[in-house]
XYZ file of C-alpha atoms in Angstrom:
726
model
C 19.993 -13.243 -14.746
C 20.973 -15.162 -11.616
C 24.586 -13.963 -11.918
C 23.406 -10.346 -12.109
C 21.246 -10.796 -8.999
C 24.056 -12.456 -7.006
C 26.483 -9.685 -8.027
C 24.063 -6.980 -6.778
C 23.566 -8.892 -3.523
C 27.341 -9.123 -3.076
C 27.714 -5.355 -3.692
C 24.836 -4.075 -1.526
C 23.650 -6.629 1.052
C 24.876 -8.208 4.288
C 24.309 -11.696 5.747
C 22.302 -13.029 2.788
C 21.515 -16.754 2.602
C 22.681 -17.254 -1.001
C 21.494 -20.887 -1.088
C 17.958 -19.745 -0.228
C 18.066 -17.054 -2.938
C 19.258 -19.548 -5.581
C 16.618 -22.060 -4.489
C 13.939 -19.341 -4.872
C 15.266 -18.465 -8.345
C 15.049 -22.072 -9.604
C 11.659 -22.538 -7.907
C 10.273 -19.411 -9.624
C 11.871 -20.361 -12.941
C 10.155 -23.750 -12.877
C 6.797 -22.298 -11.740
C 6.723 -19.638 -14.495
C 8.346 -21.724 -17.264
C 5.229 -21.809 -19.458
C 4.474 -18.104 -19.050
C 5.581 -15.164 -21.195
C 5.458 -11.409 -20.610
C 3.680 -9.036 -22.995
C 7.123 -8.363 -24.530
C 7.437 -12.050 -25.440
C 10.293 -12.570 -22.959
C 10.248 -15.421 -20.409
C 8.173 -14.401 -17.378
C 11.021 -15.205 -14.968
C 12.733 -11.978 -16.085
C 10.180 -9.914 -14.138
C 10.585 -11.490 -10.654
C 14.382 -11.509 -11.097
C 14.401 -7.788 -11.953
C 12.188 -7.107 -8.909
C 14.672 -9.036 -6.738
C 17.540 -7.034 -8.297
C 15.857 -3.732 -7.338
C 15.428 -5.040 -3.763
C 19.087 -6.123 -3.724
C 20.127 -2.603 -4.791
C 18.234 -1.343 -1.733
C 20.286 -3.731 0.425
C 17.272 -5.701 1.682
C 17.374 -8.917 3.733
C 17.128 -12.545 2.546
C 13.376 -12.966 3.126
C 12.530 -9.802 1.165
C 14.706 -10.739 -1.844
C 13.321 -14.300 -1.837
C 9.749 -12.946 -1.604
C 10.572 -10.641 -4.543
C 11.506 -13.684 -6.630
C 8.322 -15.480 -5.574
C 5.880 -12.536 -5.462
C 3.748 -13.748 -8.411
C 3.843 -17.462 -7.516
C 0.570 -17.680 -5.566
C -1.382 -15.424 -7.924
C -0.172 -16.714 -11.297
C 0.852 -20.367 -10.824
C -0.499 -23.559 -9.318
C 1.563 -23.164 -6.138
C -0.169 -22.040 -2.941
C 0.832 -20.028 0.098
C 1.280 -23.327 1.956
C 3.751 -24.507 -0.713
C 5.827 -21.341 -0.268
C 5.709 -21.683 3.521
C 6.823 -25.314 3.367
C 9.621 -24.777 0.827
C 10.953 -21.519 2.315
C 9.479 -20.030 5.517
C 6.307 -18.619 7.065
C 7.932 -15.155 6.929
C 8.460 -15.399 3.154
C 4.939 -16.806 2.670
C 3.448 -13.861 4.610
C 5.329 -11.359 2.434
C 4.245 -13.111 -0.776
C 0.636 -13.243 0.410
C 0.745 -9.541 1.328
C 1.993 -8.593 -2.151
C -0.530 -10.956 -3.783
C -3.402 -9.094 -2.092
C -1.938 -5.780 -3.247
C -1.558 -7.173 -6.748
C -5.251 -6.529 -7.310
C -4.896 -2.763 -6.811
C -5.826 -0.983 -9.996
C -6.610 2.671 -10.612
C -10.376 3.074 -10.969
C -12.541 6.121 -11.409
C -14.896 5.027 -8.647
C -13.582 6.561 -5.439
C -15.180 3.858 -3.298
C -13.295 1.026 -5.012
C -10.013 2.925 -5.018
C -10.415 3.822 -1.337
C -10.904 0.137 -0.479
C -7.717 -0.767 -2.368
C -5.701 1.932 -0.597
C -7.027 0.792 2.789
C -5.750 -2.724 2.034
C -2.364 -1.289 1.161
C -2.133 0.744 4.386
C -3.038 -2.310 6.466
C -0.453 -4.447 4.655
C 2.174 -1.755 5.297
C 1.288 -1.632 8.998
C 1.746 -5.415 9.299
C 5.131 -5.443 7.530
C 6.539 -2.427 5.679
C 8.552 -4.790 3.441
C 5.322 -5.687 1.616
C 5.135 -2.205 0.104
C 8.878 -2.209 -0.669
C 8.365 -5.350 -2.779
C 5.280 -3.802 -4.386
C 7.228 -0.626 -5.243
C 9.994 -2.718 -6.830
C 7.327 -4.662 -8.759
C 5.696 -1.433 -9.951
C 9.062 0.092 -10.944
C 9.961 -2.815 -13.225
C 6.450 -2.875 -14.697
C 6.775 0.836 -15.469
C 10.164 0.221 -17.117
C 8.476 -2.267 -19.469
C 5.174 -0.379 -19.905
C 5.742 0.163 -23.646
C 4.599 -3.388 -24.378
C 1.067 -2.769 -23.037
C -1.854 -1.245 -24.994
C -2.020 2.571 -24.896
C -5.123 2.635 -22.670
C -3.445 0.352 -20.126
C -0.265 2.459 -20.260
C -2.188 5.596 -19.273
C -4.105 3.793 -16.499
C -0.917 2.390 -14.951
C 0.905 5.724 -15.306
C -1.983 7.614 -13.632
C -2.094 5.119 -10.780
C 1.673 5.458 -10.361
C 1.409 9.248 -10.152
C -1.505 9.136 -7.695
C -0.406 6.379 -5.331
C 2.983 4.722 -5.787
C 5.304 7.713 -6.430
C 3.888 9.649 -3.430
C 4.217 6.533 -1.261
C 7.855 6.164 -2.317
C 8.365 9.805 -1.325
C 6.757 9.321 2.099
C 9.020 6.300 2.659
C 12.016 8.496 1.774
C 12.853 6.468 -1.344
C 13.697 9.384 -3.652
C 15.586 7.289 -6.198
C 12.510 5.158 -6.862
C 10.138 8.120 -6.563
C 11.950 10.140 -9.259
C 12.147 7.221 -11.680
C 8.464 6.355 -11.194
C 7.476 9.977 -11.835
C 9.630 10.300 -14.968
C 8.293 7.019 -16.376
C 4.667 7.973 -15.612
C 5.234 11.465 -17.067
C 6.468 9.865 -20.295
C 3.134 8.077 -20.846
C 0.719 10.732 -19.531
C 2.259 13.839 -21.161
C 4.231 12.388 -24.066
C 4.600 15.640 -26.031
C 5.901 17.601 -23.034
C 8.175 14.740 -21.976
C 9.927 14.372 -25.341
C 10.101 18.169 -25.780
C 12.031 18.476 -22.489
C 14.249 15.486 -23.359
C 15.096 17.044 -26.723
C 15.767 20.509 -25.275
C 18.026 19.166 -22.513
C 19.900 17.014 -25.004
C 20.622 20.019 -27.254
C 22.807 21.814 -24.695
C 24.003 18.839 -22.681
C 27.681 19.163 -23.672
C 27.734 22.894 -22.901
C 26.011 22.350 -19.555
C 28.297 19.466 -18.538
C 31.357 21.586 -19.281
C 29.905 24.395 -17.127
C 29.239 22.038 -14.187
C 32.691 20.404 -14.495
C 34.220 23.866 -14.067
C 32.231 24.395 -10.858
C 33.040 20.916 -9.488
C 36.773 21.401 -10.143
C 36.799 24.693 -8.228
C 34.786 23.271 -5.316
C 36.994 20.169 -5.094
C 40.229 22.238 -4.999
C 38.895 24.406 -2.155
C 37.593 21.417 -0.184
C 40.988 19.700 -0.444
C 42.750 22.862 0.801
C 40.434 22.816 3.850
C 41.213 19.120 4.438
C 37.623 17.950 3.813
C 37.250 14.499 2.240
C 34.543 14.921 -0.420
C 32.855 13.226 -3.332
C 31.406 15.891 -5.669
C 29.187 15.168 -8.661
C 26.718 16.889 -10.968
C 23.133 15.648 -10.689
C 20.842 16.329 -13.657
C 17.336 17.410 -12.649
C 14.657 14.861 -13.404
C 12.387 15.527 -16.361
C 9.200 15.677 -14.319
C 10.703 18.113 -11.775
C 11.751 20.417 -14.669
C 8.235 20.244 -16.145
C 6.675 20.971 -12.736
C 8.988 23.976 -12.290
C 8.046 25.287 -15.760
C 4.335 25.033 -14.934
C 4.630 26.374 -11.369
C 6.767 29.403 -12.305
C 5.257 29.856 -15.778
C 8.683 29.733 -17.453
C 10.073 28.212 -20.645
C 12.865 25.675 -20.357
C 15.345 28.267 -21.657
C 14.496 30.479 -18.656
C 15.361 27.718 -16.152
C 19.093 27.781 -15.467
C 19.515 25.271 -12.628
C 18.846 22.168 -14.728
C 21.767 20.495 -12.965
C 22.468 20.491 -9.236
C 25.847 19.866 -7.626
C 25.913 17.280 -4.841
C 28.713 17.311 -2.240
C 29.084 14.177 -0.091
C 31.252 14.372 3.052
C 32.094 12.126 6.004
C 30.606 13.953 9.001
C 27.836 16.396 9.884
C 30.479 18.920 10.947
C 31.989 18.709 7.428
C 28.557 19.488 5.925
C 28.485 22.951 7.499
C 32.193 23.521 6.767
C 31.575 22.654 3.095
C 28.614 25.058 3.053
C 30.817 27.868 4.315
C 33.438 27.194 1.626
C 30.752 27.081 -1.121
C 29.381 30.445 0.043
C 32.860 32.030 -0.013
C 33.360 30.939 -3.629
C 29.845 31.664 -4.942
C 27.399 34.289 -3.748
C 24.280 32.694 -2.154
C 20.793 33.663 -3.358
C 18.870 35.186 -0.383
C 16.016 33.060 0.957
C 17.124 29.939 -0.934
C 18.929 28.132 1.919
C 17.268 25.126 3.606
C 18.709 23.139 6.513
C 17.142 19.670 6.417
C 19.912 18.328 8.662
C 18.825 20.289 11.726
C 15.172 19.826 10.706
C 14.843 16.495 8.823
C 11.776 15.862 6.682
C 9.190 13.380 7.981
C 10.501 10.834 5.441
C 13.973 10.913 7.104
C 15.573 13.089 4.392
C 18.568 15.124 5.599
C 20.641 17.548 3.513
C 21.714 21.187 3.202
C 20.284 22.976 0.149
C 21.556 26.312 -1.095
C 21.220 28.157 -4.392
C 24.218 30.243 -5.471
C 25.175 32.454 -8.415
C 27.732 30.657 -10.564
C 29.937 31.747 -13.472
C 28.148 33.788 -16.176
C 25.633 34.889 -13.528
C 23.630 31.634 -13.760
C 22.142 30.258 -10.506
C 22.629 26.605 -9.583
C 21.733 24.474 -6.565
C 24.211 22.791 -4.218
C 23.171 19.876 -1.982
C 25.491 18.897 0.885
C 25.083 15.741 2.978
C 27.059 12.884 4.551
C 27.479 9.533 2.782
C 25.057 7.960 5.285
C 22.483 10.729 4.715
C 22.831 10.161 0.976
C 22.029 6.462 1.371
C 18.928 7.380 3.374
C 17.951 10.014 0.788
C 18.126 7.397 -1.980
C 16.478 4.430 -0.246
C 14.674 5.903 2.790
C 13.131 3.302 5.071
C 14.963 0.521 3.197
C 18.309 2.043 4.256
C 17.207 1.842 7.915
C 15.578 -1.578 7.756
C 15.597 -3.169 11.226
C 16.360 -6.678 9.937
C 19.746 -5.547 8.629
C 22.924 -5.966 10.646
C 23.693 -2.857 12.712
C 20.426 -1.180 11.688
C 18.246 1.002 13.898
C 16.114 -0.601 16.565
C 12.470 -1.460 15.914
C 11.525 1.551 18.065
C 13.545 3.901 15.823
C 11.895 2.469 12.719
C 8.449 2.973 14.290
C 9.274 6.627 14.971
C 10.177 7.092 11.319
C 6.765 5.683 10.365
C 4.707 7.940 12.649
C 2.919 9.346 9.602
C 1.735 5.823 8.673
C 0.286 5.214 12.135
C -1.480 8.596 12.037
C -2.843 7.814 8.582
C -4.161 4.442 9.788
C -5.726 6.146 12.803
C -7.767 8.662 10.828
C -8.608 6.291 7.960
C -10.430 4.010 10.432
C -12.624 6.947 11.382
C -13.258 8.075 7.797
C -16.173 6.236 6.220
C -16.859 8.394 3.175
C -14.780 7.100 0.240
C -14.420 10.433 -1.576
C -13.296 12.199 1.578
C -10.909 9.346 2.400
C -9.185 9.532 -1.010
C -9.014 13.335 -0.864
C -7.417 13.279 2.586
C -5.112 10.406 1.620
C -3.750 12.309 -1.376
C -3.365 15.492 0.687
C -1.352 13.506 3.243
C 0.906 12.081 0.539
C 1.414 15.185 -1.570
C 1.450 17.998 0.981
C 4.576 20.052 1.557
C 5.759 20.638 5.109
C 6.653 23.468 7.462
C 8.979 23.105 10.439
C 8.227 25.110 13.585
C 9.616 25.128 17.120
C 8.090 24.748 20.573
C 9.246 27.357 23.170
C 11.728 24.686 24.412
C 13.253 24.315 20.932
C 11.681 20.989 19.868
C 11.114 20.787 16.093
C 7.535 20.009 15.022
C 6.758 19.222 11.378
C 3.283 20.099 10.071
C 1.523 20.247 6.680
C 1.937 23.367 4.550
C -0.341 26.235 5.721
C -0.894 24.500 9.088
C -2.360 26.616 11.888
C -1.665 26.960 15.640
C -4.595 24.546 16.148
C -2.761 21.873 14.111
C 0.313 22.554 16.261
C -1.709 22.176 19.492
C -3.179 18.806 18.434
C 0.262 17.594 17.327
C 1.533 18.243 20.890
C -1.410 16.518 22.629
C -5.142 15.942 22.099
C -6.087 17.694 25.381
C -4.002 20.761 24.451
C -5.812 20.935 21.110
C -9.253 20.570 22.684
C -8.559 23.348 25.229
C -6.638 25.740 22.931
C -7.911 29.340 23.116
C -5.082 31.400 21.617
C -1.557 31.409 20.211
C 1.623 33.439 20.082
C 4.033 33.052 17.140
C 7.615 34.342 17.514
C 6.473 36.564 20.382
C 3.385 38.061 18.691
C -0.280 37.177 19.232
C -1.873 35.672 16.108
C -5.392 34.435 15.224
C -5.962 30.668 15.337
C -6.304 30.522 11.533
C -2.803 31.995 11.029
C -0.656 30.009 8.555
C 2.574 28.931 10.240
C 5.913 29.339 8.457
C 9.123 27.372 8.772
C 11.383 28.566 11.588
C 8.676 30.216 13.718
C 8.399 29.579 17.464
C 4.834 28.653 18.434
C 3.257 28.915 21.878
C -0.390 28.007 22.481
C -2.626 29.096 25.372
C -5.129 26.734 26.953
C -8.198 27.331 29.110
C -8.484 25.875 32.612
C -12.198 25.373 31.942
C -12.169 24.261 28.304
C -15.398 24.260 26.294
C -13.864 22.069 23.644
C -13.094 22.784 19.983
C -15.271 24.849 17.680
C -16.973 23.098 14.754
C -15.497 25.842 12.523
C -12.014 24.491 13.248
C -12.699 21.677 10.778
C -12.518 24.287 7.998
C -9.347 25.845 9.412
C -7.002 22.968 10.276
C -4.857 21.335 7.574
C -3.701 18.082 9.182
C -5.839 14.951 9.024
C -4.734 14.193 12.587
C -6.304 17.414 13.918
C -9.523 16.899 11.898
C -9.843 13.364 13.226
C -9.425 14.475 16.861
C -11.889 17.379 16.510
C -14.529 15.077 15.009
C -13.873 12.518 17.744
C -14.555 15.177 20.423
C -17.859 16.197 18.853
C -18.859 12.581 18.391
C -18.527 11.969 22.148
C -19.583 15.357 23.503
C -22.704 16.116 21.468
C -24.025 12.731 20.467
C -27.754 13.384 21.058
C -27.596 16.753 19.303
C -25.735 15.218 16.357
C -28.245 12.363 16.057
C -31.136 14.827 15.661
C -29.153 17.056 13.301
C -27.974 14.073 11.200
C -31.488 12.698 10.777
C -32.760 16.113 9.727
C -29.974 16.472 7.146
C -30.765 13.025 5.688
C -34.518 13.696 5.543
C -33.890 17.047 3.844
C -31.483 15.506 1.311
C -33.877 12.615 0.555
C -36.751 15.029 -0.077
C -34.460 17.099 -2.290
C -33.805 14.008 -4.421
C -37.531 13.240 -4.746
C -37.921 10.389 -2.235
C -39.473 9.781 1.166
C -36.830 9.062 3.841
C -39.081 6.737 5.841
C -39.728 4.643 2.723
C -36.142 4.085 1.610
C -34.355 4.080 5.009
C -35.540 0.707 6.252
C -34.802 -3.007 6.377
C -31.955 -4.350 4.285
C -31.360 -0.939 2.628
C -30.296 0.693 5.884
C -28.313 -2.469 6.760
C -26.308 -2.134 3.538
C -25.581 1.529 4.315
C -24.422 0.685 7.860
C -22.095 -2.019 6.509
C -20.732 0.299 3.827
C -19.646 2.818 6.464
C -18.609 0.259 9.136
C -21.262 1.622 11.511
C -23.095 -0.455 14.120
C -26.434 1.347 14.507
C -28.770 3.842 12.841
C -28.116 6.347 15.639
C -24.366 6.092 14.951
C -25.100 6.844 11.283
C -27.179 9.920 12.187
C -24.468 11.113 14.602
C -21.739 10.718 11.942
C -23.792 12.720 9.435
C -24.582 15.351 12.099
C -20.916 15.861 12.950
C -19.973 16.139 9.264
C -17.959 12.898 9.139
C -20.266 11.517 6.409
C -21.778 13.480 3.546
C -25.612 13.106 3.643
C -25.873 13.155 -0.167
C -23.618 10.062 -0.517
C -25.758 8.183 2.047
C -28.979 9.057 0.232
C -27.479 8.120 -3.152
C -26.555 4.689 -1.769
C -30.050 4.197 -0.329
C -31.618 5.252 -3.631
C -29.360 2.856 -5.521
C -30.350 -0.069 -3.244
C -34.044 0.906 -3.327
C -34.074 0.930 -7.140
C -32.075 -2.316 -7.298
C -34.423 -4.183 -4.959
C -37.529 -2.736 -6.611
C -36.270 -3.694 -10.093
C -36.991 -7.338 -11.098
C -33.818 -9.323 -11.599
C -31.755 -7.107 -9.295
C -29.051 -8.919 -7.282
C -30.222 -9.298 -3.651
C -27.149 -10.273 -1.606
C -29.289 -11.151 1.413
C -30.524 -14.160 -0.597
C -27.168 -15.041 -2.152
C -26.746 -18.137 0.003
C -30.153 -19.511 -1.037
C -29.341 -18.830 -4.696
C -26.071 -20.702 -4.490
C -27.401 -23.588 -2.422
C -30.108 -24.331 -4.972
C -27.254 -25.537 -7.186
C -25.687 -27.597 -4.406
C -26.370 -31.296 -3.917
C -26.996 -31.632 -0.194
C -29.366 -34.616 -0.169
C -28.904 -36.663 2.999
C -29.525 -39.979 1.238
C -26.413 -39.479 -0.917
C -23.589 -40.214 1.544
C -20.014 -39.463 0.506
C -17.758 -42.458 0.675
C -14.401 -41.700 2.196
C -12.926 -44.655 4.053
C -11.912 -46.792 1.025
C -9.280 -44.190 0.105
C -7.172 -44.416 3.289
C -4.945 -47.155 4.746
C -4.274 -47.138 8.504
C -0.921 -48.825 9.259
C -1.398 -51.233 6.356
C -5.067 -52.001 7.148
C -7.894 -50.987 4.800
C -10.890 -52.016 6.932
C -10.344 -49.672 9.878
C -13.153 -47.177 10.560
C -11.975 -43.716 9.491
C -13.578 -40.307 9.178
C -12.269 -37.078 7.666
C -11.896 -34.135 10.057
C -13.981 -31.165 8.915
C -11.431 -28.657 10.212
C -9.049 -29.280 7.299
C -10.844 -31.611 4.772
C -7.910 -33.710 3.548
C -7.984 -34.911 -0.070
C -5.723 -37.279 -2.071
C -2.372 -35.643 -2.612
C -2.304 -34.003 0.849
C 0.209 -35.144 3.458
C -2.007 -36.737 6.157
C -1.898 -38.063 9.733
C -4.427 -40.078 11.747
C -5.720 -39.330 15.258
C -7.412 -42.117 17.259
C -10.763 -40.985 18.689
C -12.738 -42.969 21.244
C -15.663 -44.841 19.663
C -15.274 -43.050 16.303
C -12.269 -44.770 14.750
C -9.425 -42.752 13.252
C -9.850 -39.074 12.383
C -7.885 -38.058 9.249
C -6.203 -34.621 9.261
C -3.835 -32.772 6.964
C -0.373 -32.622 8.554
C -0.423 -28.809 8.285
C -3.799 -28.617 10.112
C -3.586 -26.181 13.031
C -5.282 -28.716 15.323
C -2.474 -31.226 14.710
C 0.517 -28.971 15.379
C 0.537 -29.497 19.177
C -0.010 -33.308 19.044
C 2.747 -33.606 16.397
C 5.134 -31.474 18.469
C 4.425 -33.515 21.646
C 4.465 -36.859 19.771
C 0.973 -37.653 21.102
C 0.401 -41.430 21.472
C -3.018 -41.087 19.794
C -1.347 -40.176 16.500
C -1.148 -42.980 13.969
C 0.489 -43.191 10.555
C -1.952 -43.300 7.632
C -1.533 -43.206 3.869
C -3.625 -42.914 0.742
C -4.689 -46.252 -0.672
C -6.642 -46.503 -3.913
C -8.970 -43.490 -3.769
C -10.065 -43.852 -7.395
C -13.731 -42.956 -7.795
C -14.071 -41.747 -4.194
C -15.314 -38.187 -3.691
C -13.986 -35.863 -1.005
C -15.213 -32.578 0.399
C -12.975 -29.507 0.382
C -13.669 -25.874 1.183
C -12.565 -22.778 -0.725
C -12.896 -19.205 0.533
C -13.403 -16.413 -2.004
C -13.145 -12.711 -1.249
C -14.497 -10.564 -4.076
C -15.772 -7.126 -4.964
C -19.568 -7.154 -4.886
C -20.911 -6.895 -8.436
C -23.615 -8.298 -10.671
C -23.082 -11.718 -12.320
C -20.367 -12.675 -9.830
C -22.499 -15.594 -8.648
C -23.213 -16.735 -12.197
C -19.513 -16.726 -13.124
C -18.553 -18.721 -9.999
C -21.234 -21.341 -10.667
C -20.264 -21.509 -14.355
C -16.636 -22.312 -13.495
C -17.714 -25.050 -11.071
C -20.070 -26.557 -13.664
C -17.253 -26.684 -16.246
C -14.815 -28.342 -13.810
C -14.564 -31.872 -12.436
C -15.843 -30.598 -9.069
C -19.444 -30.576 -7.812
C -20.905 -27.816 -5.648
C -21.838 -29.297 -2.250
C -22.658 -26.338 -0.001
C -22.079 -22.624 0.401
C -21.936 -20.055 3.154
C -21.790 -16.329 2.464
C -21.388 -13.120 4.402
C -23.287 -9.992 3.299
C -21.134 -7.403 1.505
C -18.987 -5.149 3.724
C -17.498 -2.030 2.131
C -18.449 -3.463 -1.248
C -16.600 -6.746 -0.594
C -18.150 -10.202 -0.058
C -16.769 -13.376 1.544
C -18.009 -16.652 0.033
C -17.136 -20.090 1.474
C -17.806 -22.875 -1.011
C -17.696 -26.607 -0.266
C -16.952 -28.808 -3.263
C -16.935 -32.539 -3.902
C -13.721 -33.414 -5.689
C -11.635 -36.490 -6.568
C -8.121 -35.213 -5.821
C -5.930 -32.216 -5.004
C -5.339 -31.341 -8.664
C -9.075 -30.634 -9.097
C -8.870 -28.019 -6.310
C -5.854 -26.282 -7.860
C -7.577 -26.112 -11.232
C -10.777 -24.588 -9.822
C -8.891 -22.049 -7.659
C -6.764 -21.001 -10.632
C -9.935 -20.287 -12.652
C -11.602 -18.475 -9.725
C -8.624 -16.091 -9.471
C -9.107 -15.017 -13.076
C -12.658 -13.765 -12.411
C -12.896 -9.965 -12.470
C -13.041 -8.494 -8.974
C -11.734 -11.562 -7.131
C -9.393 -10.360 -4.373
C -8.336 -13.845 -3.314
C -9.388 -17.502 -3.560
C -7.735 -20.008 -1.233
C -8.347 -23.487 0.072
C -9.157 -23.177 3.778
C -7.111 -24.924 6.461
C -9.205 -24.612 9.611
């Protein structure tokens, strides 16, 4: 396995620290040695295959190492701090990012799925490599999906279709996108998948012979013209054939272009020369030529596409691109990664991820989960049109975009003051659907009244919708507050309740937290502008009202009291700490344990002399000790663990979890079954359905902490559980 990985690195990557990669392999092998996959194979096979996929993309050292270690924190006893110490902070950050994403599962509840997608978008904005590792992880899991139960197969395949394949497409990673779609298709529509496989197999020899004929003729003519080319036949992917059959209502026997011909050349100039030669040999089909070189797709894809009539009157597609364009078409953002030698600048990479920034911008303003998921999927799946400004600048917009979308794409003020539009020299209405190649000119008013509320039903881009809503939010706040309250009162009455009765106290607080809104007036204004659906607000209030009214319902406002009743916080029961530490060989020196990091036996520790309070004991990785250690502060003193047997220490663990019933009971049950004792707890009320719980435990050593954390992470809905540093 290691030899295979190193060979792929040698073939595809530059400036890789091979010693670091090998160290990560042996580290992961040791960490996962007791674990097996569902197939019965050693678990180490999975992280190695993930690293191999990343190596094929030509990724950097940190990404490949993080690929080998991506399951370490979640599935073994090793922590983020261990990874940081053994490798680097950069690798630890990547592993932690993937670990958080590891909890993403496809769920029918839009609210939960929306929260998972938001996490993914934020992780991508911090470091795009996190999602590259996650895509590689998902690809290998899909390749080995047959070992899972049928129900799990369908869930994973559906999630792949809905989220991961579209994300791969938006990142320009067509090679991964196609394979993910074909694998998901195999498990969701098994009958159709195997029917297409069988049908294609039946005439494969005949089809290959036909394509070889075409390639031979193209190659001879390219050589005569002095163009250096690499020509190959590319079979269409199974899912794309199925989609074409459904879209055009055709049988597989009626689809002739099951194989495309790809021509790779050295320069852009050669691309157009090769196109001319292809069109002199084979007659082009009118309206089937696309120039993605002059007008690249938002995901960086560049190529010339043309459909021509081949021998026997059968149409087939020809794709023409340079070798560099082909690399980008296969691996997208990974082919342009800024950490690679000679890669684009960080600014260029940011330009290529404009769509991600726009998505993050509108998702912050979208509180309703159903609307968020709908808009997210539209953003991922939508086709594009390419139009021109009067000065010739290319603007890409969603399919069926309008002049209003165009205006907001140019600038927010132009959108807000738009009053008319001219397309290719002719006046058009503002709801006109733009087509690729058209020249668009918008007219603005010198005394703008702002956008019309009806525009929300006309525009297609999330960016335009977000900016229109933002204008109304600022411009008509008072009006929207009144309108929003009326809509909520009407909806509450419709559902058989009194608004004044259910919209109060902790119920309204829960609703405000769910939508990330600061005040009741802000809630009314958001409903009034149409940013939040009044029926979803009322449903949430009803749900909370019933829950609180019903005996035994979980009241999160009293969670801390519930937990603390289990905790032993009696002041007469002091925790002995000093016997466990030796200060420069002395055992009778006054010591105290710093609360910022709560050192326990097994931690690497350092002492800090404090006036009148003896020696304060810190973990060496404590943030408060980094500056004194760097400056070799004279107040630092060497300390070591003595004989801590029988001495109890306090440590703190932070848990982030999806809010659900019996979560508290399961946490307490794990603590009661462990060697630890609950000492204190601090909780934050749920936000967007997620709660933060800080638990202080009395333990005897570091191993006790690892054991408890490992069990916490297995609880359903736990997003993370870590020992806190500061």
